[in-house]
mmCIF file of C-alpha atoms and ligand atoms in Angstrom:
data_model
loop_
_atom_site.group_PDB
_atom_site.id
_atom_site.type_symbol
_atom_site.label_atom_id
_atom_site.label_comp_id
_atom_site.label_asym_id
_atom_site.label_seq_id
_atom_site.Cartn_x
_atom_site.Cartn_y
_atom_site.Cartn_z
ATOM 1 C CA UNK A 735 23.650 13.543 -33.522
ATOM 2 C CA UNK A 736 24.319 9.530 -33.167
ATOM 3 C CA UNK A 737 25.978 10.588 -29.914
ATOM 4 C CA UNK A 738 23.009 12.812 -28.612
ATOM 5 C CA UNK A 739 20.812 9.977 -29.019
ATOM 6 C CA UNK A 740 23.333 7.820 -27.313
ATOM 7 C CA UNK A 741 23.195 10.478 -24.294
ATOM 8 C CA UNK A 742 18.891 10.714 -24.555
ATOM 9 C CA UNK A 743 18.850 6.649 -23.906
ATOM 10 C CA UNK A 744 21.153 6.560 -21.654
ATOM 11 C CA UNK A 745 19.804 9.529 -19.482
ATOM 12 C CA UNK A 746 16.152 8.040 -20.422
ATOM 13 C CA UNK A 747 14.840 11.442 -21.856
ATOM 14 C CA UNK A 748 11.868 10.163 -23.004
ATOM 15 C CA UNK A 749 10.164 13.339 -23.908
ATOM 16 C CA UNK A 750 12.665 14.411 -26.495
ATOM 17 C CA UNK A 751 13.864 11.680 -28.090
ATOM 18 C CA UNK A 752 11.010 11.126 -30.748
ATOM 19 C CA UNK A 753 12.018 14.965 -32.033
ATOM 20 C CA UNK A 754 15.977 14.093 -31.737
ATOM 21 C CA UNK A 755 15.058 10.662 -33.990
ATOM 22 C CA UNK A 756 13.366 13.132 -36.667
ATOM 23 C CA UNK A 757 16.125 15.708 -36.683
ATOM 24 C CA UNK A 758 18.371 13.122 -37.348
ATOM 25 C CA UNK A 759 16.771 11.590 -40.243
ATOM 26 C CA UNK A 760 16.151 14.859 -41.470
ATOM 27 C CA UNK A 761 20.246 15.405 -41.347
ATOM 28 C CA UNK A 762 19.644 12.629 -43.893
ATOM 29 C CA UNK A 763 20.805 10.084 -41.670
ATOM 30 C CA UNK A 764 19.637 6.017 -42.002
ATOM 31 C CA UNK A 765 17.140 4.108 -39.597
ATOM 32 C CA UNK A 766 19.563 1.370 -39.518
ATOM 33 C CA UNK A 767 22.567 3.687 -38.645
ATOM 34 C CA UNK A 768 20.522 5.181 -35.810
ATOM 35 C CA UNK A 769 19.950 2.009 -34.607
ATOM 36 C CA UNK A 770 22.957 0.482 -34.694
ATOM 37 C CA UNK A 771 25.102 2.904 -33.888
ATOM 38 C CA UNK A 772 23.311 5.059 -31.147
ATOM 39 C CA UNK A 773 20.360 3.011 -29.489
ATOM 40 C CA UNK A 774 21.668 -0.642 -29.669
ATOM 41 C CA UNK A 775 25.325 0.634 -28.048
ATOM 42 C CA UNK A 776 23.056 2.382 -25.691
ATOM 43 C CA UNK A 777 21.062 -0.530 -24.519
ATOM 44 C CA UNK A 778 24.166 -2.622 -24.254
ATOM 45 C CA UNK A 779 25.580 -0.444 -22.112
ATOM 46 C CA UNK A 780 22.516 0.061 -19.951
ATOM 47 C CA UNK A 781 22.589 -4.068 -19.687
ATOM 48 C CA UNK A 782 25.974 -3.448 -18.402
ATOM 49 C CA UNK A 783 25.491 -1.191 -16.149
ATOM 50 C CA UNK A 784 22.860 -3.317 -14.676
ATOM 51 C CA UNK A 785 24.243 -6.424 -13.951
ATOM 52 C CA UNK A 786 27.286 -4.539 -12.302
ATOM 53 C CA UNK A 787 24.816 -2.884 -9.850
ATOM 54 C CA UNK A 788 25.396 0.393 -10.978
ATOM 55 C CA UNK A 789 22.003 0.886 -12.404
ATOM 56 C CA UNK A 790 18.644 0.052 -10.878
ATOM 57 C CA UNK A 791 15.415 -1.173 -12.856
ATOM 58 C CA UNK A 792 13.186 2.256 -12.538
ATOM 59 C CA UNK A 793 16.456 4.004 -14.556
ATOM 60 C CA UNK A 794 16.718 0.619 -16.968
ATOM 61 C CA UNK A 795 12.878 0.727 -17.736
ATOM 62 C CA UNK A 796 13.434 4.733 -18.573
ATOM 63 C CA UNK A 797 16.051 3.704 -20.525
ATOM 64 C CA UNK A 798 14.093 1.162 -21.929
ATOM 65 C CA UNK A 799 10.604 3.555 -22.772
ATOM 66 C CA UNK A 800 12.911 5.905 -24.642
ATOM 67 C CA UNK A 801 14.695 3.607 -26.754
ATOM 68 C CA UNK A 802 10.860 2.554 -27.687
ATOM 69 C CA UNK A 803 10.014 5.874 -28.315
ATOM 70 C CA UNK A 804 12.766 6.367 -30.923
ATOM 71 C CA UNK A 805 12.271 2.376 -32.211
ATOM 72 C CA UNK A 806 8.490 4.009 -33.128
ATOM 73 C CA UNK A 807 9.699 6.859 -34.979
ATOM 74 C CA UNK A 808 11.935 4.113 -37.362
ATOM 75 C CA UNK A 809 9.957 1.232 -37.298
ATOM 76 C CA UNK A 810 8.073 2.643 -40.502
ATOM 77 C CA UNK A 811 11.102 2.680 -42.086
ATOM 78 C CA UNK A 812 13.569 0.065 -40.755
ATOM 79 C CA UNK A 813 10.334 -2.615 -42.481
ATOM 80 C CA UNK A 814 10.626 -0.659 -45.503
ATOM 81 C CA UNK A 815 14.131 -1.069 -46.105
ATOM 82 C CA UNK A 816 13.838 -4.919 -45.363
ATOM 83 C CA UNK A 817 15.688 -4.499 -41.741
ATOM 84 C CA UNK A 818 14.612 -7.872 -40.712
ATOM 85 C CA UNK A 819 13.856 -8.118 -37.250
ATOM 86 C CA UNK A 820 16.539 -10.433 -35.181
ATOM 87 C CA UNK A 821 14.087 -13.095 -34.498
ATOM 88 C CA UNK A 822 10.356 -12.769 -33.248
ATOM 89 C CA UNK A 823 9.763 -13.629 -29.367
ATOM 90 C CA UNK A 824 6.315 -14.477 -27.745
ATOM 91 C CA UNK A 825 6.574 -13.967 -24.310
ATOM 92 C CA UNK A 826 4.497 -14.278 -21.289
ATOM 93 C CA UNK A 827 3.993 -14.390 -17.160
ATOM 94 C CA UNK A 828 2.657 -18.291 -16.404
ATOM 95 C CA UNK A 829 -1.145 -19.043 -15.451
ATOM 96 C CA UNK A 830 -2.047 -18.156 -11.944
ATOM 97 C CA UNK A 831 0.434 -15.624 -12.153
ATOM 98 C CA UNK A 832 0.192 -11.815 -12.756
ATOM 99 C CA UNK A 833 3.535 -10.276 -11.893
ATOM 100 C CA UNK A 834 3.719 -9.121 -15.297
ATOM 101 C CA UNK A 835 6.807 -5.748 -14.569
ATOM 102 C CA UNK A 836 9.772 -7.832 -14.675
ATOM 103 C CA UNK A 837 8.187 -9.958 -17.684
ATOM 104 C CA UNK A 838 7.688 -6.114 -19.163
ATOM 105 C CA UNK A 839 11.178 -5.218 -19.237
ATOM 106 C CA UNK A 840 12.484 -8.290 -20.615
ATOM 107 C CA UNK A 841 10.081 -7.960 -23.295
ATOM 108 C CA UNK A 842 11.146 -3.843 -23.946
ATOM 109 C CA UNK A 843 14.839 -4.784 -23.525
ATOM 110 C CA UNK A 844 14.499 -7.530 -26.233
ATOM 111 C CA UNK A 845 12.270 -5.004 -28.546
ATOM 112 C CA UNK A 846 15.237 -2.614 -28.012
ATOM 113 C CA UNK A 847 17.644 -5.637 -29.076
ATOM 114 C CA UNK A 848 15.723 -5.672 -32.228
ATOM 115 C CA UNK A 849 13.648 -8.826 -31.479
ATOM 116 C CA UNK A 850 10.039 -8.542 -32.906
ATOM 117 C CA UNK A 851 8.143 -9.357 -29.057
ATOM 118 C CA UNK A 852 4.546 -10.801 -29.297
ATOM 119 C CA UNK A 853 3.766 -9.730 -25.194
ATOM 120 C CA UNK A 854 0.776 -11.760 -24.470
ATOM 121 C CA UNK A 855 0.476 -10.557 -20.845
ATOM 122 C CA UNK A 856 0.406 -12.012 -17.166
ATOM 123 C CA UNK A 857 -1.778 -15.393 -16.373
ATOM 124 C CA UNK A 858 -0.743 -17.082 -19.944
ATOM 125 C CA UNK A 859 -2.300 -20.812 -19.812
ATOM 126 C CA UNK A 860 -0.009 -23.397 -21.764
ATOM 127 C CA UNK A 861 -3.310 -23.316 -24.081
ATOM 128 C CA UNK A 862 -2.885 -19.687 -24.760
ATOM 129 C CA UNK A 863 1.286 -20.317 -25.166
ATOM 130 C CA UNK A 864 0.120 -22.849 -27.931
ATOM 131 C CA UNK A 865 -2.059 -21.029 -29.737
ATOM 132 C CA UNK A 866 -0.054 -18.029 -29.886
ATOM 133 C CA UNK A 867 3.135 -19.909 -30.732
ATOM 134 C CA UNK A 868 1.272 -21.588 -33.782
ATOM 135 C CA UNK A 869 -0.334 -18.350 -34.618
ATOM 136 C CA UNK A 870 3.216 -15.826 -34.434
ATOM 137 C CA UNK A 871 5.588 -19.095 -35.320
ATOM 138 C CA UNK A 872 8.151 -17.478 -33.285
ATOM 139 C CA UNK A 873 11.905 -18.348 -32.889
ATOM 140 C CA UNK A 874 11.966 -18.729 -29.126
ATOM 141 C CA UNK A 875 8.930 -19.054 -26.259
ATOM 142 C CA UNK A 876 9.891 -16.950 -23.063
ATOM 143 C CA UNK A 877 7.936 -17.982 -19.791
ATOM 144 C CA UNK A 878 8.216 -15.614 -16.708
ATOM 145 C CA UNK A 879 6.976 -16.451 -13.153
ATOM 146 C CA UNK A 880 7.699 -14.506 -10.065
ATOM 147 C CA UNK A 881 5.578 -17.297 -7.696
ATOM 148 C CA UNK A 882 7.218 -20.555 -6.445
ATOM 149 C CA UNK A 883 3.024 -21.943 -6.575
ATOM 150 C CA UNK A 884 3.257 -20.993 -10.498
ATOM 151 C CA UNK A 885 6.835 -21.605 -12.076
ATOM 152 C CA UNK A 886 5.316 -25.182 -11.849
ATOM 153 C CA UNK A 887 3.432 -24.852 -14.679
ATOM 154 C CA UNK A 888 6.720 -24.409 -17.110
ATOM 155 C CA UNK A 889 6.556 -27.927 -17.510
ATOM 156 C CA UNK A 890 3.433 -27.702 -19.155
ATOM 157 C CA UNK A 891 3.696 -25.434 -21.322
ATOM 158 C CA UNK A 892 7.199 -27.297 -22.709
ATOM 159 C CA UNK A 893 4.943 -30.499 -22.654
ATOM 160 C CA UNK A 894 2.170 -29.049 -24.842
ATOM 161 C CA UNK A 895 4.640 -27.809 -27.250
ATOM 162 C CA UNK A 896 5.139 -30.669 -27.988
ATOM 163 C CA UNK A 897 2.044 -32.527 -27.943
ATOM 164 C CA UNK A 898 1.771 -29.934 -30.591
ATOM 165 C CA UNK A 899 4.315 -30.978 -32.472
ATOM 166 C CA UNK A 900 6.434 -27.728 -31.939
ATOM 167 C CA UNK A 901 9.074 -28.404 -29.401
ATOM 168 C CA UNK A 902 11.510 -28.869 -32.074
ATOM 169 C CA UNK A 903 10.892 -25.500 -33.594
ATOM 170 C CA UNK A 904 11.209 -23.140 -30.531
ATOM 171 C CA UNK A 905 13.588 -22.471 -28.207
ATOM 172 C CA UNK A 906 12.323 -22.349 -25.161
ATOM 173 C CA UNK A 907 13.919 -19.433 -22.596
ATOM 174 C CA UNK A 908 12.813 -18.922 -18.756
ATOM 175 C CA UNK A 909 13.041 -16.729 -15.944
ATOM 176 C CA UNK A 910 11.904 -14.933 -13.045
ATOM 177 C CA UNK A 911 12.403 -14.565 -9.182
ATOM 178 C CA UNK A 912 12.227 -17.913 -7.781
ATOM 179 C CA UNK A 913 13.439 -19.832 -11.011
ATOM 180 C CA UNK A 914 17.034 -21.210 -11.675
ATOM 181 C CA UNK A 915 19.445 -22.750 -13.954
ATOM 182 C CA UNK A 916 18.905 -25.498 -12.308
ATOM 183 C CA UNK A 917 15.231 -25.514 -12.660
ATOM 184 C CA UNK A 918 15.627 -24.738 -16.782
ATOM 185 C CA UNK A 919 17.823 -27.815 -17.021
ATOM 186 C CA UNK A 920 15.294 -29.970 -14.821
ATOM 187 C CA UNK A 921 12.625 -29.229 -17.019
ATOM 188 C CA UNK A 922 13.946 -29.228 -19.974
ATOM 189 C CA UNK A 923 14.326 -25.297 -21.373
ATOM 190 C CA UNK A 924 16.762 -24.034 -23.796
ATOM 191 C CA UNK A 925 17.963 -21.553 -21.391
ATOM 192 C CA UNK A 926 17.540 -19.129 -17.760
ATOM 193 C CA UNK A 927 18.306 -15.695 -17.694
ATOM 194 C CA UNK A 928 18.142 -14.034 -14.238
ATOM 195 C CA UNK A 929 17.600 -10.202 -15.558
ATOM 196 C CA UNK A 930 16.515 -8.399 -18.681
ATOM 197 C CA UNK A 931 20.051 -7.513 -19.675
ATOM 198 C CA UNK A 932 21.067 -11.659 -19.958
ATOM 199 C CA UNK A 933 17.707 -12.684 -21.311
ATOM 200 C CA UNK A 934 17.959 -10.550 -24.434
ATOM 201 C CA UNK A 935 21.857 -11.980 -24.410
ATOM 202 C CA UNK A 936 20.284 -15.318 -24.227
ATOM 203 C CA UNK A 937 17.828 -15.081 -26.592
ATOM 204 C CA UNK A 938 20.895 -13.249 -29.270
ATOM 205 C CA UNK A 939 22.519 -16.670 -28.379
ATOM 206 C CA UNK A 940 19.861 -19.095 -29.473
ATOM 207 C CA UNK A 941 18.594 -17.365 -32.252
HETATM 208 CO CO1 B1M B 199 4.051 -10.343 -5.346
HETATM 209 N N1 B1M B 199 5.219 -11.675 -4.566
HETATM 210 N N2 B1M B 199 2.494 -11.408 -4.804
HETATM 211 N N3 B1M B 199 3.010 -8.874 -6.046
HETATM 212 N N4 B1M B 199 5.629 -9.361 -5.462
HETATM 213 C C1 B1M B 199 6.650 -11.476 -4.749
HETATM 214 C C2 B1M B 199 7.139 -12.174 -6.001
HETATM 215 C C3 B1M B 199 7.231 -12.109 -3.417
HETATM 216 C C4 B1M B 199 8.678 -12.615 -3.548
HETATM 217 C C5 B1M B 199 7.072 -11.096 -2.272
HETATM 218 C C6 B1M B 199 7.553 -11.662 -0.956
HETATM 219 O O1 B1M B 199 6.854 -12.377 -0.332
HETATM 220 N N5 B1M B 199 8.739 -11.317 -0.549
HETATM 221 C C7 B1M B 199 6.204 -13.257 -3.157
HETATM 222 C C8 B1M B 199 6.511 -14.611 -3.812
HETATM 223 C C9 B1M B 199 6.923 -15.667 -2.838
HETATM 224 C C10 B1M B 199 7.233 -16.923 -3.563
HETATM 225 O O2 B1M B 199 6.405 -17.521 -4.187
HETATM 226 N N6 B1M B 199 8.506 -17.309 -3.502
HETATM 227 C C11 B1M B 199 4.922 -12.644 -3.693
HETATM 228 C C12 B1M B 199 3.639 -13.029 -3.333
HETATM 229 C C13 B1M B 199 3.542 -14.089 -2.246
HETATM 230 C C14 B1M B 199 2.482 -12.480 -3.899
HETATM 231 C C15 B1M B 199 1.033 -12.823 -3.600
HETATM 232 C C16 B1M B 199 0.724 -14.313 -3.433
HETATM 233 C C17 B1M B 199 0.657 -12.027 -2.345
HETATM 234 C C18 B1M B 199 -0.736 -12.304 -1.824
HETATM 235 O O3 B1M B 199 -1.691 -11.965 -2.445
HETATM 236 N N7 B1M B 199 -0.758 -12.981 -0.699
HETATM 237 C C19 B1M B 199 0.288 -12.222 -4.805
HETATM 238 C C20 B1M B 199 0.160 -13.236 -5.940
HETATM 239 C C21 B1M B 199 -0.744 -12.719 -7.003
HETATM 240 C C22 B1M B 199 -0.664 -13.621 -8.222
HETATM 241 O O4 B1M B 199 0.265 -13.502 -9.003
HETATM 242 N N8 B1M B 199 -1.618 -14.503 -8.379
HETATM 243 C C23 B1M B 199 1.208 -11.116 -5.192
HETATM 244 C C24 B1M B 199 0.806 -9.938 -5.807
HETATM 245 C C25 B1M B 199 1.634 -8.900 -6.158
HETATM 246 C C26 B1M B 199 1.161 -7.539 -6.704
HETATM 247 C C27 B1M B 199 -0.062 -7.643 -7.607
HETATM 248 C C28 B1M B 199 0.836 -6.650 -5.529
HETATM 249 C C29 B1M B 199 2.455 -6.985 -7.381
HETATM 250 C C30 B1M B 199 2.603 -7.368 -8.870
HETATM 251 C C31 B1M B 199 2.225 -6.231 -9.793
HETATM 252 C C32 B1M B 199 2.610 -6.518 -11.209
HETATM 253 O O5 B1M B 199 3.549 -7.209 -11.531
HETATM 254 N N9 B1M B 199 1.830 -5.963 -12.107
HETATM 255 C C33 B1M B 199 3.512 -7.756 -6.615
HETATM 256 C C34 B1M B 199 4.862 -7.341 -6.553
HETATM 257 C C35 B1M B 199 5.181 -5.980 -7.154
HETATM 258 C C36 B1M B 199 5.851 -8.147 -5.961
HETATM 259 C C37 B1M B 199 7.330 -7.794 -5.696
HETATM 260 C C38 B1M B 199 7.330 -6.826 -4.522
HETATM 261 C C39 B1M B 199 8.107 -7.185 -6.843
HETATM 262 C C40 B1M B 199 8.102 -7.970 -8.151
HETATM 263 C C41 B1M B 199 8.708 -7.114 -9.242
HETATM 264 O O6 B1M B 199 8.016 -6.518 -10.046
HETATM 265 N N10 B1M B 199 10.063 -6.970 -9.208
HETATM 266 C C42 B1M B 199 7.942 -9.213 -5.321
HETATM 267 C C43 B1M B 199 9.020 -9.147 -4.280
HETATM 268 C C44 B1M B 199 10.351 -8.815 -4.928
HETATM 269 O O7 B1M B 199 10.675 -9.313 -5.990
HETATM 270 N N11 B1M B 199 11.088 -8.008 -4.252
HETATM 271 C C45 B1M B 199 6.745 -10.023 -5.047
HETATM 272 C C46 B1M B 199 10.796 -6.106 -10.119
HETATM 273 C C47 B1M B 199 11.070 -6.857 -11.416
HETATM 274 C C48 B1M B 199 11.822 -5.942 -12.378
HETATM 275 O O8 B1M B 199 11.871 -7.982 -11.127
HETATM 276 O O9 B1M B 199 9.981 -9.560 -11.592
HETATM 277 O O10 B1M B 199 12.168 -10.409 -10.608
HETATM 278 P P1 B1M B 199 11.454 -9.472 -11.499
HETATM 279 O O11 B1M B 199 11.976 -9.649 -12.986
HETATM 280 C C49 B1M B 199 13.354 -9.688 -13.289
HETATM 281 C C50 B1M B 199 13.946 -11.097 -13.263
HETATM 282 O O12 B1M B 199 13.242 -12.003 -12.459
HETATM 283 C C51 B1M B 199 14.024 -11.503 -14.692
HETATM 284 O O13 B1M B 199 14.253 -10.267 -15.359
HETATM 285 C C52 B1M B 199 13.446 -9.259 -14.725
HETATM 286 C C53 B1M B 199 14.083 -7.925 -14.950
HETATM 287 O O14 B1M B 199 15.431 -7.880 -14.535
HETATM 288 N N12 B1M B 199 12.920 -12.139 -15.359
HETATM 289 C C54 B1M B 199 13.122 -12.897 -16.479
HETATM 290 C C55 B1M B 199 11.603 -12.082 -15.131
HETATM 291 N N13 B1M B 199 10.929 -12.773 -16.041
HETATM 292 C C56 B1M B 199 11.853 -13.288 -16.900
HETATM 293 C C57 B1M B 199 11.705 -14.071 -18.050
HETATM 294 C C58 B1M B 199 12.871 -14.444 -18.736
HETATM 295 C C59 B1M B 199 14.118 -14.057 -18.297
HETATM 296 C C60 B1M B 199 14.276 -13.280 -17.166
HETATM 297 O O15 B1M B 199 12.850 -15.189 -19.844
HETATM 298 C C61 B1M B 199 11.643 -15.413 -20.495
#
């Protein structure tokens, strides 16, 4: 049954995999065994697969939208049997800015991880980042931008952390198109992740 869940993920059978969750907690086995033994290794190697080219992004975000489908199903029960979540994310695409798909599938990927993801959309002022980050206290801020006119605001929104006195409790993770190591170093993030597969890596690593 772990196996055939495995398979559903990994084929992205979206349409079943709610029932094939169901049956197998009805086989009497756990939330947490389902998760870590059939949709986590799934994911992982649907991360793989991607960065070796082997996989594109419309077959990743399939992947993705099932593994949420059976994540629904044991949500319910993963919080009741204190499954605490492996950090909580707040994520968003910067102001001026609304490629939001890539930010999407970071955000799914990271869910699928096991992250708790706060998604606060596309055109995300460093205001908004702020307030949400005082509001979800979350372990790590991710900023996306796909524009070379918007990744320019970054700065801001690290600089406002910290006028709010929060810098020093959030990790701060970037990414998109035109962004770079380079760029996360220059402006002082914890970390750049050029796909969805290395940002929820990433954010494993500085949680
Ligand atoms: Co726009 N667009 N677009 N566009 N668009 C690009 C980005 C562009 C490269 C196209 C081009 O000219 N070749 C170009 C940017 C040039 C530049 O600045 N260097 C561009 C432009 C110019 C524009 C407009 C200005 C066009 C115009 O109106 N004149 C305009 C800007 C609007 C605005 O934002 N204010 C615009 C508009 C749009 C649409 C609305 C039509 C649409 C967006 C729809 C949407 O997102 N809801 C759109 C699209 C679709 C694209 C392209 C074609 C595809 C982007 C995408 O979704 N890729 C894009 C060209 C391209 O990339 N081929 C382009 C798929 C996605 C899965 O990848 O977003 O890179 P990506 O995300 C990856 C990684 O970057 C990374 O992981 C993701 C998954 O692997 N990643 C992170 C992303 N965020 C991350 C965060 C992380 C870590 C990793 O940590 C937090």
């Amino acid at each position: 049954m772990l196996d055939k869940i495995k398979q559903a993920v990994l084929a992205g059978e979206m349409e079943g995999i709610a029932e094939l969750t169901n049956q197998a907690l009805a086989q009497g086995i756990g939330a947490r065994e389902i998760l870590d033994q059939a949709l986590t290794p799934a994911m992982d190697i649907v991360g793989e697969e991607y960065e070796k080219g082997d996989r594109y992004v419309p077959e990743m975000l399939i992947s993705a939208e099932t593994m949420k489908g059976a994540v629904t199903v044991l949500k319910l029960l993963l919080v009741e049997a204190g499954v605490k979540a492996r950090g909580k994310v707040v994520i968003g695409t910067v102001e001026g800015d609304l490629h939001d798909i890539g930010k999407d599938l970071v955000a799914m990927m990271m869910e699928g991880a096991g992250f708790e993801v706060v998604n606060l959309g596309a055109e995300v002022t460093a205001e908004q980042f702020v307030k949400a980050a005082k509001e979800h206290e979350p372990d790590i801020l991710g900023m996306s931008a796909l524009l070379t006119t918007t990744m320019i605001h970054m700065p801001g929104v690290i600089s406002a952390l910290k006028d709010a006195g929060l810098r020093d409790q959030i990790k701060v993770m970037i990414g998109g198109a035109p962004v770079t190591q380079g760029y996360a170093n220059k402006i002082g993030a914890d970390g750049y992740a050029p796909d969805a597969a290395s940002a929820t890596k990433l954010a494993k690593s500085l949680v």
